[in-house]
Short mmCIF file of C-alpha atoms in Angstrom, two decimals:
data_model
loop_
_atom_site.label_atom_id
_atom_site.label_comp_id
_atom_site.label_asym_id
_atom_site.label_seq_id
_atom_site.Cartn_x
_atom_site.Cartn_y
_atom_site.Cartn_z
CA ASP I 121 87.28 75.73 80.14
CA ALA I 122 86.30 79.00 78.59
CA GLU I 123 85.75 78.94 74.84
CA ILE I 124 84.27 80.65 71.84
CA THR I 125 81.71 78.77 69.77
CA GLN I 126 80.18 79.50 66.37
CA SER I 127 77.07 78.06 64.87
CA PRO I 128 76.15 76.76 62.42
CA ARG I 129 79.55 75.38 61.24
CA HIS I 130 78.22 74.95 57.70
CA LYS I 131 75.26 76.53 56.05
CA ILE I 132 73.88 76.66 52.47
CA THR I 133 71.30 79.32 51.65
CA GLU I 134 69.79 81.02 48.71
CA THR I 135 70.33 84.50 47.31
CA GLY I 136 68.06 87.04 49.09
CA ARG I 137 67.49 85.07 52.27
CA GLN I 138 68.30 86.48 55.69
CA VAL I 139 71.06 84.51 57.51
CA THR I 140 72.30 84.78 61.11
CA LEU I 141 75.58 83.37 62.28
CA ALA I 142 75.92 82.97 66.04
CA CYS I 143 79.05 83.59 68.14
CA HIS I 144 79.12 82.87 71.86
CA GLN I 145 82.17 83.27 74.20
CA THR I 146 82.45 82.30 77.83
CA TRP I 147 85.64 84.35 78.66
CA ASN I 148 83.63 87.40 79.61
CA HIS I 149 85.66 89.40 77.08
CA ASN I 150 84.48 92.86 76.22
CA ASN I 151 85.92 92.92 72.66
CA MET I 152 84.32 90.76 69.96
CA PHE I 153 85.04 90.74 66.24
CA TRP I 154 83.71 89.19 62.99
CA TYR I 155 86.07 88.46 60.10
CA ARG I 156 85.60 86.79 56.75
CA GLN I 157 88.30 84.76 55.07
CA ASP I 158 88.63 84.35 51.29
CA LEU I 159 91.33 83.05 49.04
CA GLY I 160 93.41 86.00 47.82
CA HIS I 161 92.04 88.37 50.46
CA GLY I 162 93.03 86.89 53.80
CA LEU I 163 91.09 87.86 56.85
CA ARG I 164 89.02 91.01 56.56
CA LEU I 165 87.21 92.68 59.40
CA ILE I 166 83.39 92.93 59.02
CA HIS I 167 82.16 94.43 62.36
CA TYR I 168 83.45 94.66 65.91
CA SER I 169 82.27 95.56 69.37
CA TYR I 170 84.03 96.84 72.44
CA GLY I 171 81.20 96.18 74.84
CA VAL I 172 77.43 95.82 75.31
CA GLN I 173 75.45 98.17 73.03
CA ASP I 174 78.67 99.12 71.14
CA THR I 175 79.05 98.14 67.49
CA ASN I 176 81.43 99.43 64.78
CA LYS I 177 81.91 98.85 61.12
CA GLY I 178 84.98 97.19 59.72
CA GLU I 179 86.43 97.40 56.25
CA VAL I 180 83.86 95.11 54.54
CA SER I 181 80.63 95.87 56.48
CA ASP I 182 78.20 96.45 53.59
CA GLY I 183 75.36 93.83 53.69
CA TYR I 184 76.13 92.82 57.28
CA SER I 185 74.86 93.89 60.66
CA VAL I 186 75.59 92.98 64.29
CA SER I 187 74.03 93.62 67.72
CA ARG I 188 75.51 93.32 71.16
CA SER I 189 72.88 92.89 73.83
CA ASN I 190 75.07 91.02 76.28
CA THR I 191 78.78 90.34 76.86
CA GLU I 192 78.80 86.72 75.65
CA ASP I 193 77.13 87.00 72.18
CA LEU I 194 77.68 88.90 68.92
CA PRO I 195 75.46 87.52 66.18
CA LEU I 196 76.23 88.44 62.58
CA THR I 197 73.26 88.96 60.26
CA LEU I 198 73.26 88.99 56.47
CA GLU I 199 70.11 90.92 55.70
CA SER I 200 69.78 89.65 52.11
CA ALA I 201 72.45 87.08 51.24
CA ALA I 202 74.44 87.53 48.07
CA SER I 203 76.69 85.12 46.24
CA SER I 204 79.61 87.46 47.01
CA GLN I 205 79.05 86.66 50.66
CA THR I 206 79.97 83.03 50.18
CA SER I 207 83.01 82.74 52.53
CA VAL I 208 84.31 81.36 55.78
CA TYR I 209 83.33 83.57 58.76
CA PHE I 210 85.39 83.77 61.95
CA CYS I 211 84.32 85.22 65.24
CA ALA I 212 86.99 86.30 67.71
CA SER I 213 87.15 87.88 71.19
CA SER I 214 89.80 89.54 73.31
CA GLU I 215 90.17 91.15 76.67
CA VAL I 216 90.49 94.87 77.09
CA GLY I 217 94.08 95.96 76.51
CA GLY I 218 96.40 96.97 79.28
CA ARG I 219 99.80 96.34 80.81
CA GLY I 220 100.51 92.65 80.71
CA SER I 221 97.93 91.81 78.08
CA THR I 222 99.25 90.23 74.87
CA GLY I 223 96.33 91.60 72.80
CA GLU I 224 95.63 88.10 71.72
CA LEU I 225 92.44 87.42 69.76
CA PHE I 226 90.82 84.05 70.49
CA PHE I 227 89.10 82.70 67.31
CA GLY I 228 86.21 80.34 66.90
CA GLU I 229 86.38 77.38 64.54
CA GLY I 230 84.62 79.26 61.73
CA SER I 231 81.28 79.09 59.89
CA ARG I 232 81.37 78.18 56.20
CA LEU I 233 78.56 79.90 54.36
CA THR I 234 77.58 79.06 50.75
CA VAL I 235 75.05 81.36 49.03
CA LEU I 236 73.54 79.83 45.90
CA GLU H 53 95.45 102.99 56.09
CA ASP H 54 97.44 100.15 57.64
CA GLN H 55 98.81 97.60 55.08
CA VAL H 56 100.31 94.21 55.79
CA THR H 57 102.00 92.06 53.09
CA GLN H 58 103.31 88.56 53.57
CA SER H 59 105.75 86.63 51.40
CA PRO H 60 106.06 84.12 50.00
CA GLU H 61 102.46 83.07 49.51
CA ALA H 62 103.47 79.40 49.75
CA LEU H 63 106.53 77.53 51.00
CA ARG H 64 107.35 73.84 50.50
CA LEU H 65 110.12 72.62 52.78
CA GLN H 66 111.76 69.27 53.43
CA GLU H 67 111.76 68.19 57.06
CA GLY H 68 114.79 69.80 58.70
CA GLU H 69 115.15 72.57 56.05
CA SER H 70 115.11 75.89 57.91
CA SER H 71 113.58 78.94 56.29
CA SER H 72 112.07 82.35 57.00
CA LEU H 73 108.69 84.00 56.29
CA ASN H 74 108.44 87.75 55.75
CA CYS H 75 105.77 90.21 56.95
CA SER H 76 106.16 93.81 55.85
CA TYR H 77 103.91 96.49 57.12
CA THR H 78 102.96 100.16 56.53
CA VAL H 79 101.45 101.76 59.61
CA SER H 80 101.18 105.31 60.95
CA GLY H 81 102.89 104.26 64.13
CA LEU H 82 103.94 100.77 65.18
CA ARG H 83 101.57 99.52 67.93
CA GLY H 84 102.70 95.93 67.87
CA LEU H 85 102.79 93.01 65.47
CA PHE H 86 101.08 89.68 65.94
CA TRP H 87 101.80 86.22 64.53
CA TYR H 88 99.16 83.55 64.25
CA ARG H 89 99.13 79.96 63.04
CA GLN H 90 96.04 78.52 61.20
CA ASP H 91 95.49 74.85 60.52
CA PRO H 92 93.06 73.83 57.77
CA GLY H 93 89.44 74.08 58.83
CA LYS H 94 90.40 75.86 62.10
CA GLY H 95 90.52 79.37 63.39
CA PRO H 96 93.80 81.21 63.77
CA GLU H 97 95.79 80.45 66.93
CA PHE H 98 97.97 83.12 68.60
CA LEU H 99 101.73 82.63 68.49
CA PHE H 100 103.55 85.89 69.37
CA THR H 101 103.22 89.55 70.01
CA LEU H 102 106.18 91.90 69.26
CA TYR H 103 106.04 95.52 70.33
CA SER H 104 109.36 97.18 69.46
CA ALA H 105 112.05 96.99 66.86
CA GLY H 106 114.81 94.53 67.86
CA GLU H 107 112.45 92.35 69.91
CA GLU H 108 112.54 88.63 69.46
CA LYS H 109 110.19 85.88 70.68
CA GLU H 110 110.64 82.03 70.48
CA LYS H 111 108.38 79.07 70.72
CA GLU H 112 109.75 75.65 70.00
CA ARG H 113 111.07 75.77 66.38
CA LEU H 114 109.60 79.23 65.71
CA LYS H 115 111.33 82.50 66.28
CA ALA H 116 109.83 85.86 65.45
CA THR H 117 111.84 89.05 64.99
CA LEU H 118 110.83 92.68 64.40
CA THR H 119 112.41 95.65 62.64
CA LYS H 120 110.90 99.07 61.89
CA LYS H 121 109.56 97.95 58.59
CA GLU H 122 109.09 94.18 58.73
CA SER H 123 108.92 90.99 60.81
CA PHE H 124 110.35 87.62 60.16
CA LEU H 125 109.17 84.22 61.32
CA HIS H 126 112.06 81.82 61.28
CA ILE H 127 111.32 78.09 61.21
CA THR H 128 114.36 76.09 62.43
CA ALA H 129 114.60 72.40 61.47
CA PRO H 130 110.81 72.19 60.72
CA LYS H 131 108.78 69.02 61.22
CA PRO H 132 105.68 67.94 59.25
CA GLU H 133 103.53 69.19 62.19
CA ASP H 134 104.70 72.70 61.48
CA SER H 135 102.70 72.66 58.24
CA ALA H 136 100.10 75.39 58.51
CA THR H 137 99.30 78.86 57.29
CA TYR H 138 101.11 81.59 59.23
CA LEU H 139 99.45 84.98 59.48
CA CYS H 140 100.79 88.26 60.70
CA ALA H 141 98.68 91.29 61.77
CA VAL H 142 98.92 94.77 63.09
CA PRO H 143 96.48 96.37 65.55
CA GLY H 144 94.40 99.53 64.91
CA LYS H 145 95.14 102.94 66.24
CA LEU H 146 93.24 103.17 69.51
CA LYS H 147 95.23 100.69 71.61
CA ALA H 148 97.58 97.84 70.93
CA ALA H 149 96.18 95.12 73.12
CA GLY H 150 92.70 93.79 72.46
CA ASN H 151 92.09 96.03 69.43
CA LYS H 152 91.00 95.07 65.92
CA LEU H 153 93.70 93.54 63.77
CA THR H 154 94.60 94.04 60.10
CA PHE H 155 95.88 90.77 58.69
CA GLY H 156 98.28 89.88 55.94
CA GLY H 157 97.34 87.30 53.29
CA GLY H 158 99.35 84.55 55.05
CA THR H 159 102.08 82.14 54.05
CA ARG H 160 101.05 78.52 53.53
CA VAL H 161 103.88 76.23 54.78
CA LEU H 162 104.07 72.55 53.81
CA VAL H 163 106.82 70.49 55.44
CA LYS H 164 107.39 67.14 53.82
CA PRO H 165 108.92 64.23 55.69
#
């Protein structure tokens, strides 16, 4: 079955370190997204991509970067981790919109990141 | 800027006690509204998409409705397995399907036996 997987599921790091969270989907979806989820803020969009070599900033992109070198993967990099980036991170993917498409986003299980 | 507000933040129900969750939105033009369910430690799972005022969708004990300003998720005769956080979201401007979503804060529902 097609799926979307995130790794690692849990990570503890120190302030200032570079961290990369992996996201891999096997649906061949063009659209991929990274969200963070925090109490009191809900899900907030960090970065998104509508295809290979395409990346776009979301509402909370400062301190994060992504790259899209193939259809299946959208890694999220924290260049210099900060305590404010302690959160649960969700990757999602969706097919290109069109007649008959529900616009559904398929989410991974999440990566819990703690920055000490 | 699109805004989505959900109420209440939390809801405690007895098994069988029906209730409704509210999702109000402010968008420049309605391009659809999505409902998701999220269990603890899991990613959100798609429930419904509604595209026009007056539209209704049903799934088991859940029924979603849409007006021009808000959407309701009605839970009829809930069971403990309906306990979850329910999220609503609206898509961005470019296209409704497959586009980035702006989420509300969610409603945590606890159904006690």
